[in-house]
C-alpha atoms as a PDB file:
ATOM      1  CA  MET A   1      -4.308  15.672  -5.501  1.00  0.00           C
ATOM      2  CA  ASN A   2      -6.906  14.018  -7.685  1.00  0.00           C
ATOM      3  CA  ASP A   3     -10.450  15.082  -8.445  1.00  0.00           C
ATOM      4  CA  ARG A   4     -12.977  12.478  -9.527  1.00  0.00           C
ATOM      5  CA  SER A   5     -12.789  13.398 -13.223  1.00  0.00           C
ATOM      6  CA  ALA A   6      -8.985  13.285 -13.519  1.00  0.00           C
ATOM      7  CA  PRO A   7      -6.749  10.195 -13.818  1.00  0.00           C
ATOM      8  CA  LEU A   8      -5.287   8.845 -10.597  1.00  0.00           C
ATOM      9  CA  ARG A   9      -1.727  10.127 -10.179  1.00  0.00           C
ATOM     10  CA  ILE A  10       0.693   7.292  -9.385  1.00  0.00           C
ATOM     11  CA  LEU A  11       4.171   7.013  -7.851  1.00  0.00           C
ATOM     12  CA  LEU A  12       6.213   3.886  -8.684  1.00  0.00           C
ATOM     13  CA  ALA A  13       9.098   2.983  -6.371  1.00  0.00           C
ATOM     14  CA  ASP A  14      11.237  -0.073  -7.105  1.00  0.00           C
ATOM     15  CA  ASP A  15      14.994  -0.492  -7.474  1.00  0.00           C
ATOM     16  CA  HIS A  16      14.528  -2.676 -10.567  1.00  0.00           C
ATOM     17  CA  GLU A  17      13.912  -0.574 -13.659  1.00  0.00           C
ATOM     18  CA  VAL A  18      12.313  -3.501 -15.482  1.00  0.00           C
ATOM     19  CA  VAL A  19       9.635  -3.722 -12.767  1.00  0.00           C
ATOM     20  CA  ARG A  20       8.882  -0.013 -13.051  1.00  0.00           C
ATOM     21  CA  GLU A  21       8.723  -0.322 -16.839  1.00  0.00           C
ATOM     22  CA  GLY A  22       6.260  -3.194 -16.560  1.00  0.00           C
ATOM     23  CA  LEU A  23       4.021  -1.292 -14.154  1.00  0.00           C
ATOM     24  CA  ARG A  24       4.235   1.845 -16.264  1.00  0.00           C
ATOM     25  CA  SER A  25       3.211  -0.153 -19.333  1.00  0.00           C
ATOM     26  CA  ILE A  26       0.167  -1.572 -17.523  1.00  0.00           C
ATOM     27  CA  LEU A  27      -0.934   1.853 -16.294  1.00  0.00           C
ATOM     28  CA  ASN A  28      -0.262   3.601 -19.599  1.00  0.00           C
ATOM     29  CA  ARG A  29      -2.855   1.385 -21.254  1.00  0.00           C
ATOM     30  CA  ARG A  30      -5.479   3.147 -19.145  1.00  0.00           C
ATOM     31  CA  THR A  31      -4.435   6.788 -19.467  1.00  0.00           C
ATOM     32  CA  ASP A  32      -8.014   7.875 -18.899  1.00  0.00           C
ATOM     33  CA  GLU A  33      -7.799   6.366 -15.416  1.00  0.00           C
ATOM     34  CA  PHE A  34      -4.123   6.371 -14.372  1.00  0.00           C
ATOM     35  CA  ILE A  35      -1.041   8.504 -14.955  1.00  0.00           C
ATOM     36  CA  VAL A  36       2.464   7.849 -13.619  1.00  0.00           C
ATOM     37  CA  VAL A  37       3.714  11.188 -12.291  1.00  0.00           C
ATOM     38  CA  ALA A  38       6.892  10.045 -10.511  1.00  0.00           C
ATOM     39  CA  GLU A  39       9.294   7.119 -10.188  1.00  0.00           C
ATOM     40  CA  ALA A  40      11.962   6.232  -7.654  1.00  0.00           C
ATOM     41  CA  ALA A  41      14.751   3.643  -7.539  1.00  0.00           C
ATOM     42  CA  ASP A  42      15.221   3.698  -3.764  1.00  0.00           C
ATOM     43  CA  GLY A  43      13.324   4.539  -0.592  1.00  0.00           C
ATOM     44  CA  GLU A  44      14.816   7.960  -0.013  1.00  0.00           C
ATOM     45  CA  GLU A  45      14.005   9.009  -3.563  1.00  0.00           C
ATOM     46  CA  ALA A  46      10.464   7.701  -3.077  1.00  0.00           C
ATOM     47  CA  VAL A  47       9.996   9.986  -0.078  1.00  0.00           C
ATOM     48  CA  THR A  48      11.377  12.957  -2.031  1.00  0.00           C
ATOM     49  CA  GLN A  49       9.234  12.249  -5.094  1.00  0.00           C
ATOM     50  CA  TRP A  50       6.122  11.899  -2.960  1.00  0.00           C
ATOM     51  CA  SER A  51       6.800  15.268  -1.369  1.00  0.00           C
ATOM     52  CA  LEU A  52       7.344  16.906  -4.758  1.00  0.00           C
ATOM     53  CA  HIS A  53       4.389  15.417  -6.643  1.00  0.00           C
ATOM     54  CA  ARG A  54       1.818  14.476  -3.956  1.00  0.00           C
ATOM     55  CA  PRO A  55       0.402  11.565  -5.989  1.00  0.00           C
ATOM     56  CA  ASP A  56      -2.889   9.886  -5.227  1.00  0.00           C
ATOM     57  CA  VAL A  57      -1.427   6.398  -4.752  1.00  0.00           C
ATOM     58  CA  GLY A  58       2.105   5.074  -4.375  1.00  0.00           C
ATOM     59  CA  LEU A  59       3.284   1.553  -5.236  1.00  0.00           C
ATOM     60  CA  LEU A  60       6.411   0.692  -3.259  1.00  0.00           C
ATOM     61  CA  ASP A  61       8.698  -2.324  -3.172  1.00  0.00           C
ATOM     62  CA  LEU A  62       9.770  -3.602   0.256  1.00  0.00           C
ATOM     63  CA  ARG A  63      13.431  -4.141  -0.583  1.00  0.00           C
ATOM     64  CA  MET A  64      15.101  -0.971  -1.832  1.00  0.00           C
ATOM     65  CA  PRO A  65      18.542   0.550  -1.212  1.00  0.00           C
ATOM     66  CA  ARG A  66      19.234   3.527   1.055  1.00  0.00           C
ATOM     67  CA  LEU A  67      15.814   3.241   2.705  1.00  0.00           C
ATOM     68  CA  ASP A  68      13.606   0.158   2.544  1.00  0.00           C
ATOM     69  CA  GLY A  69       9.907   0.178   1.750  1.00  0.00           C
ATOM     70  CA  VAL A  70       8.805   0.094   5.380  1.00  0.00           C
ATOM     71  CA  GLY A  71      11.030   3.077   6.192  1.00  0.00           C
ATOM     72  CA  ALA A  72       9.787   4.972   3.145  1.00  0.00           C
ATOM     73  CA  ILE A  73       6.152   4.320   4.063  1.00  0.00           C
ATOM     74  CA  ARG A  74       6.748   5.547   7.605  1.00  0.00           C
ATOM     75  CA  ALA A  75       8.466   8.718   6.353  1.00  0.00           C
ATOM     76  CA  ILE A  76       5.742   9.475   3.797  1.00  0.00           C
ATOM     77  CA  ARG A  77       2.958   8.857   6.317  1.00  0.00           C
ATOM     78  CA  ALA A  78       4.719  11.001   8.909  1.00  0.00           C
ATOM     79  CA  ALA A  79       4.624  13.916   6.471  1.00  0.00           C
ATOM     80  CA  GLU A  80       1.165  13.115   5.081  1.00  0.00           C
ATOM     81  CA  SER A  81      -0.977  10.940   7.325  1.00  0.00           C
ATOM     82  CA  THR A  82      -3.575  10.340   4.604  1.00  0.00           C
ATOM     83  CA  ALA A  83      -1.051   9.051   2.037  1.00  0.00           C
ATOM     84  CA  LYS A  84      -2.388   6.010   0.197  1.00  0.00           C
ATOM     85  CA  LEU A  85       0.341   3.441  -0.314  1.00  0.00           C
ATOM     86  CA  VAL A  86       0.432  -0.084  -1.720  1.00  0.00           C
ATOM     87  CA  ILE A  87       3.275  -2.552  -1.205  1.00  0.00           C
ATOM     88  CA  LEU A  88       4.196  -4.476  -4.345  1.00  0.00           C
ATOM     89  CA  THR A  89       6.793  -7.124  -3.562  1.00  0.00           C
ATOM     90  CA  THR A  90       7.977 -10.693  -3.947  1.00  0.00           C
ATOM     91  CA  TYR A  91       8.058 -11.144  -0.159  1.00  0.00           C
ATOM     92  CA  ASP A  92       5.054 -12.561   1.666  1.00  0.00           C
ATOM     93  CA  THR A  93       6.326 -13.751   5.049  1.00  0.00           C
ATOM     94  CA  ASP A  94       4.183 -13.010   8.096  1.00  0.00           C
ATOM     95  CA  GLU A  95       6.491 -10.280   9.338  1.00  0.00           C
ATOM     96  CA  ASP A  96       6.916  -8.579   5.956  1.00  0.00           C
ATOM     97  CA  ILE A  97       3.139  -8.244   5.725  1.00  0.00           C
ATOM     98  CA  TYR A  98       2.710  -7.116   9.322  1.00  0.00           C
ATOM     99  CA  GLN A  99       5.481  -4.507   9.246  1.00  0.00           C
ATOM    100  CA  GLY A 100       4.369  -3.073   5.916  1.00  0.00           C
ATOM    101  CA  LEU A 101       0.765  -2.638   7.019  1.00  0.00           C
ATOM    102  CA  ARG A 102       1.772  -1.439  10.467  1.00  0.00           C
ATOM    103  CA  ALA A 103       3.870   1.283   8.805  1.00  0.00           C
ATOM    104  CA  GLY A 104       0.728   2.544   7.073  1.00  0.00           C
ATOM    105  CA  ALA A 105       0.352   0.725   3.753  1.00  0.00           C
ATOM    106  CA  ARG A 106      -3.267   0.281   2.661  1.00  0.00           C
ATOM    107  CA  GLY A 107      -2.616  -2.546   0.251  1.00  0.00           C
ATOM    108  CA  TYR A 108      -0.254  -5.478  -0.253  1.00  0.00           C
ATOM    109  CA  LEU A 109       0.374  -7.053  -3.660  1.00  0.00           C
ATOM    110  CA  LEU A 110       2.760  -9.774  -4.757  1.00  0.00           C
ATOM    111  CA  LYS A 111       4.663  -9.152  -7.966  1.00  0.00           C
ATOM    112  CA  ASP A 112       3.062 -12.159  -9.616  1.00  0.00           C
ATOM    113  CA  ALA A 113      -0.354 -10.457  -9.339  1.00  0.00           C
ATOM    114  CA  ASP A 114      -2.090 -10.113 -12.677  1.00  0.00           C
ATOM    115  CA  ARG A 115      -2.855  -6.780 -14.318  1.00  0.00           C
ATOM    116  CA  GLY A 116      -6.472  -6.785 -13.205  1.00  0.00           C
ATOM    117  CA  GLU A 117      -5.590  -7.275  -9.552  1.00  0.00           C
ATOM    118  CA  ILE A 118      -2.975  -4.515  -9.651  1.00  0.00           C
ATOM    119  CA  LEU A 119      -5.413  -2.023 -11.186  1.00  0.00           C
ATOM    120  CA  GLU A 120      -8.199  -2.985  -8.800  1.00  0.00           C
ATOM    121  CA  ALA A 121      -5.873  -2.622  -5.798  1.00  0.00           C
ATOM    122  CA  ILE A 122      -4.981   0.915  -6.888  1.00  0.00           C
ATOM    123  CA  ARG A 123      -8.649   1.806  -7.363  1.00  0.00           C
ATOM    124  CA  THR A 124      -9.613   0.349  -3.985  1.00  0.00           C
ATOM    125  CA  VAL A 125      -6.865   2.115  -2.074  1.00  0.00           C
ATOM    126  CA  ALA A 126      -7.543   5.389  -3.915  1.00  0.00           C
ATOM    127  CA  ARG A 127     -11.158   5.184  -2.687  1.00  0.00           C
ATOM    128  CA  GLY A 128      -9.926   4.809   0.877  1.00  0.00           C
ATOM    129  CA  GLY A 129     -10.242   1.032   1.058  1.00  0.00           C
ATOM    130  CA  THR A 130      -7.755  -1.740   1.804  1.00  0.00           C
ATOM    131  CA  HIS A 131      -6.574  -4.428  -0.578  1.00  0.00           C
ATOM    132  CA  LEU A 132      -5.223  -7.723   0.806  1.00  0.00           C
ATOM    133  CA  PRO A 133      -5.164 -10.931  -1.247  1.00  0.00           C
ATOM    134  CA  PRO A 134      -6.731 -13.861   0.673  1.00  0.00           C
ATOM    135  CA  ALA A 135      -3.382 -15.581   1.279  1.00  0.00           C
ATOM    136  CA  VAL A 136      -1.867 -12.374   2.647  1.00  0.00           C
ATOM    137  CA  ALA A 137      -4.908 -11.706   4.851  1.00  0.00           C
ATOM    138  CA  GLY A 138      -4.627 -15.226   6.238  1.00  0.00           C
ATOM    139  CA  LYS A 139      -0.978 -14.788   7.170  1.00  0.00           C
ATOM    140  CA  LEU A 140      -1.745 -11.438   8.770  1.00  0.00           C
ATOM    141  CA  ALA A 141      -4.525 -12.996  10.834  1.00  0.00           C
ATOM    142  CA  THR A 142      -2.163 -15.719  12.021  1.00  0.00           C
ATOM    143  CA  HIS A 143       0.384 -13.091  13.053  1.00  0.00           C
ATOM    144  CA  VAL A 144      -2.153 -10.945  14.886  1.00  0.00           C
ATOM    145  CA  ASP A 145      -3.586 -13.988  16.639  1.00  0.00           C
ATOM    146  CA  GLY A 146      -0.414 -14.069  18.694  1.00  0.00           C
ATOM    147  CA  ASP A 147       2.090 -16.597  17.395  1.00  0.00           C
ATOM    148  CA  ALA A 148       4.647 -13.915  16.510  1.00  0.00           C
ATOM    149  CA  PRO A 149       7.617 -13.386  18.845  1.00  0.00           C
ATOM    150  CA  THR A 150       7.458 -10.422  21.202  1.00  0.00           C
ATOM    151  CA  PRO A 151      10.068  -7.634  20.902  1.00  0.00           C
ATOM    152  CA  LYS A 152      12.026  -9.124  23.809  1.00  0.00           C
ATOM    153  CA  GLU A 153      11.894 -12.572  22.228  1.00  0.00           C
ATOM    154  CA  ILE A 154      13.246 -11.055  19.007  1.00  0.00           C
ATOM    155  CA  GLU A 155      16.203  -9.703  21.015  1.00  0.00           C
ATOM    156  CA  VAL A 156      16.817 -13.183  22.406  1.00  0.00           C
ATOM    157  CA  LEU A 157      16.437 -14.651  18.917  1.00  0.00           C
ATOM    158  CA  ARG A 158      19.030 -12.241  17.564  1.00  0.00           C
ATOM    159  CA  ALA A 159      21.427 -13.274  20.306  1.00  0.00           C
ATOM    160  CA  ILE A 160      20.784 -16.947  19.538  1.00  0.00           C
ATOM    161  CA  ALA A 161      21.528 -16.215  15.876  1.00  0.00           C
ATOM    162  CA  ASP A 162      24.837 -14.706  17.027  1.00  0.00           C
ATOM    163  CA  GLY A 163      25.654 -18.000  18.763  1.00  0.00           C
ATOM    164  CA  LEU A 164      25.359 -16.756  22.366  1.00  0.00           C
ATOM    165  CA  THR A 165      24.614 -19.124  25.233  1.00  0.00           C
ATOM    166  CA  ASN A 166      21.737 -18.491  27.645  1.00  0.00           C
ATOM    167  CA  LYS A 167      24.187 -17.141  30.206  1.00  0.00           C
ATOM    168  CA  GLN A 168      25.730 -14.743  27.681  1.00  0.00           C
ATOM    169  CA  ILE A 169      22.279 -13.623  26.516  1.00  0.00           C
ATOM    170  CA  ALA A 170      21.232 -12.934  30.113  1.00  0.00           C
ATOM    171  CA  ARG A 171      24.309 -10.779  30.634  1.00  0.00           C
ATOM    172  CA  ALA A 172      23.890  -8.944  27.316  1.00  0.00           C
ATOM    173  CA  LEU A 173      20.199  -8.160  27.900  1.00  0.00           C
ATOM    174  CA  SER A 174      20.494  -7.595  31.669  1.00  0.00           C
ATOM    175  CA  ILE A 175      17.897 -10.244  32.490  1.00  0.00           C
ATOM    176  CA  ALA A 176      17.975 -13.431  34.547  1.00  0.00           C
ATOM    177  CA  GLU A 177      19.167 -16.637  32.904  1.00  0.00           C
ATOM    178  CA  GLY A 178      15.860 -18.244  33.898  1.00  0.00           C
ATOM    179  CA  THR A 179      14.031 -15.517  31.972  1.00  0.00           C
ATOM    180  CA  VAL A 180      16.156 -16.275  28.910  1.00  0.00           C
ATOM    181  CA  LYS A 181      15.200 -19.948  29.171  1.00  0.00           C
ATOM    182  CA  THR A 182      11.529 -18.946  29.329  1.00  0.00           C
ATOM    183  CA  HIS A 183      11.914 -16.817  26.187  1.00  0.00           C
ATOM    184  CA  VAL A 184      13.739 -19.626  24.372  1.00  0.00           C
ATOM    185  CA  LYS A 185      11.011 -22.106  25.300  1.00  0.00           C
ATOM    186  CA  SER A 186       8.358 -19.681  24.039  1.00  0.00           C
ATOM    187  CA  LEU A 187      10.275 -19.155  20.807  1.00  0.00           C
ATOM    188  CA  PHE A 188      10.530 -22.887  20.194  1.00  0.00           C
ATOM    189  CA  SER A 189       6.769 -23.196  20.700  1.00  0.00           C
ATOM    190  CA  LYS A 190       5.842 -20.251  18.473  1.00  0.00           C
ATOM    191  CA  LEU A 191       8.229 -21.249  15.697  1.00  0.00           C
ATOM    192  CA  GLY A 192       7.615 -24.986  15.929  1.00  0.00           C
ATOM    193  CA  ALA A 193      11.346 -25.543  16.421  1.00  0.00           C
ATOM    194  CA  SER A 194      13.176 -28.210  18.387  1.00  0.00           C
ATOM    195  CA  SER A 195      16.665 -26.656  18.420  1.00  0.00           C
ATOM    196  CA  ARG A 196      18.303 -23.239  18.428  1.00  0.00           C
ATOM    197  CA  THR A 197      19.569 -23.683  14.880  1.00  0.00           C
ATOM    198  CA  GLU A 198      16.106 -24.674  13.682  1.00  0.00           C
ATOM    199  CA  ALA A 199      14.559 -21.692  15.494  1.00  0.00           C
ATOM    200  CA  VAL A 200      16.872 -19.278  13.660  1.00  0.00           C
ATOM    201  CA  LYS A 201      16.209 -20.931  10.292  1.00  0.00           C
ATOM    202  CA  MET A 202      12.448 -20.825  10.796  1.00  0.00           C
ATOM    203  CA  ALA A 203      12.560 -17.239  12.053  1.00  0.00           C
ATOM    204  CA  ASN A 204      14.460 -16.224   8.927  1.00  0.00           C
ATOM    205  CA  ALA A 205      11.964 -18.051   6.720  1.00  0.00           C
ATOM    206  CA  ARG A 206       9.050 -16.231   8.356  1.00  0.00           C
ATOM    207  CA  GLY A 207      10.764 -12.839   8.221  1.00  0.00           C
ATOM    208  CA  PHE A 208      11.231 -12.304  11.962  1.00  0.00           C
ATOM    209  CA  LEU A 209      14.925 -11.461  11.547  1.00  0.00           C
ATOM    210  CA  ARG A 210      14.440  -8.854   8.850  1.00  0.00           C
ATOM    211  CA  PRO A 211      16.561  -5.685   9.312  1.00  0.00           C
ATOM    212  CA  TRP A 212      13.746  -3.741  11.033  1.00  0.00           C
ATOM    213  CA  HIS A 213      13.979  -6.214  13.938  1.00  0.00           C
ATOM    214  CA  LEU A 214      17.732  -6.085  14.263  1.00  0.00           C
ATOM    215  CA  GLY A 215      18.133  -2.619  15.745  1.00  0.00           C
ATOM    216  CA  PRO A 216      21.244  -0.550  14.993  1.00  0.00           C
ATOM    217  CA  ALA A 217      23.955  -2.315  13.031  1.00  0.00           C
ATOM    218  CA  ARG A 218      26.973  -3.425  14.989  1.00  0.00           C
ATOM    219  CA  PRO A 219      30.058  -1.195  14.775  1.00  0.00           C
ATOM    220  CA  GLY A 220      31.652  -1.490  11.355  1.00  0.00           C
ATOM    221  CA  GLU A 221      28.704  -3.300   9.840  1.00  0.00           C
ATOM    222  CA  GLY A 222      26.542  -2.320   6.922  1.00  0.00           C
ATOM    223  CA  ALA A 223      23.060  -3.630   6.254  1.00  0.00           C
ATOM    224  CA  ALA A 224      24.284  -6.923   4.797  1.00  0.00           C
ATOM    225  CA  GLU A 225      26.688  -7.586   7.665  1.00  0.00           C
ATOM    226  CA  ALA A 226      23.955  -6.889  10.217  1.00  0.00           C
ATOM    227  CA  LEU A 227      22.013  -9.978   9.140  1.00  0.00           C
ATOM    228  CA  PRO A 228      21.950 -12.942  11.545  1.00  0.00           C
ATOM    229  CA  ARG A 229      25.000 -15.146  11.904  1.00  0.00           C
ATOM    230  CA  CYS A 230      24.820 -18.927  11.969  1.00  0.00           C
ATOM    231  CA  ALA A 231      23.849 -20.387  15.337  1.00  0.00           C
ATOM    232  CA  GLU A 232      24.905 -23.648  16.863  1.00  0.00           C
ATOM    233  CA  PRO A 233      22.413 -26.072  18.437  1.00  0.00           C
END
């Protein structure tokens, strides 16, 4: 780990080499303050590299093969509860932000952030602080204020995305059909939707049907096949 006179030791985790090269170039301009000690092209490698090098701060993408950023953050934090991690991604939907921070990230940066913001985020998180751009903080506040679907509503939403009727959903989830109707009504209200198709589209746009909400993949399905199917009105 770092002492106050040594450069901050950084882990970069992103499946795009060009992104890692860009970040490395930014950090290498300040070798008195930062040093890249490890890189990873997927989530599992990020967890391994963290364990091997114990860096001061890790920058992780959300979308990576083998293990996504949320899964990698959870695994790293499970092994080292004080790990200081920053999400650096192109995704900024309500649920992406919420899940990343809930997993234990201390910062959230979009990939269009300028060099100064990236460096300041690393410094802030290294000191034990939290870095959230105003737009990200606003979306997080909206999510926490209660307009996000509940876990049960997400289950109903997944079934709607699969094209199931209320009766079929009730049977699949072992709940009353009237309860399904209540969940659907709540979903329409929270998502600002007027139809089942619109609800699924808006849920996808806000990140509520990301893989971490989908549960285990269906038999014979990989990650891509586990994504929501088209729903009928």
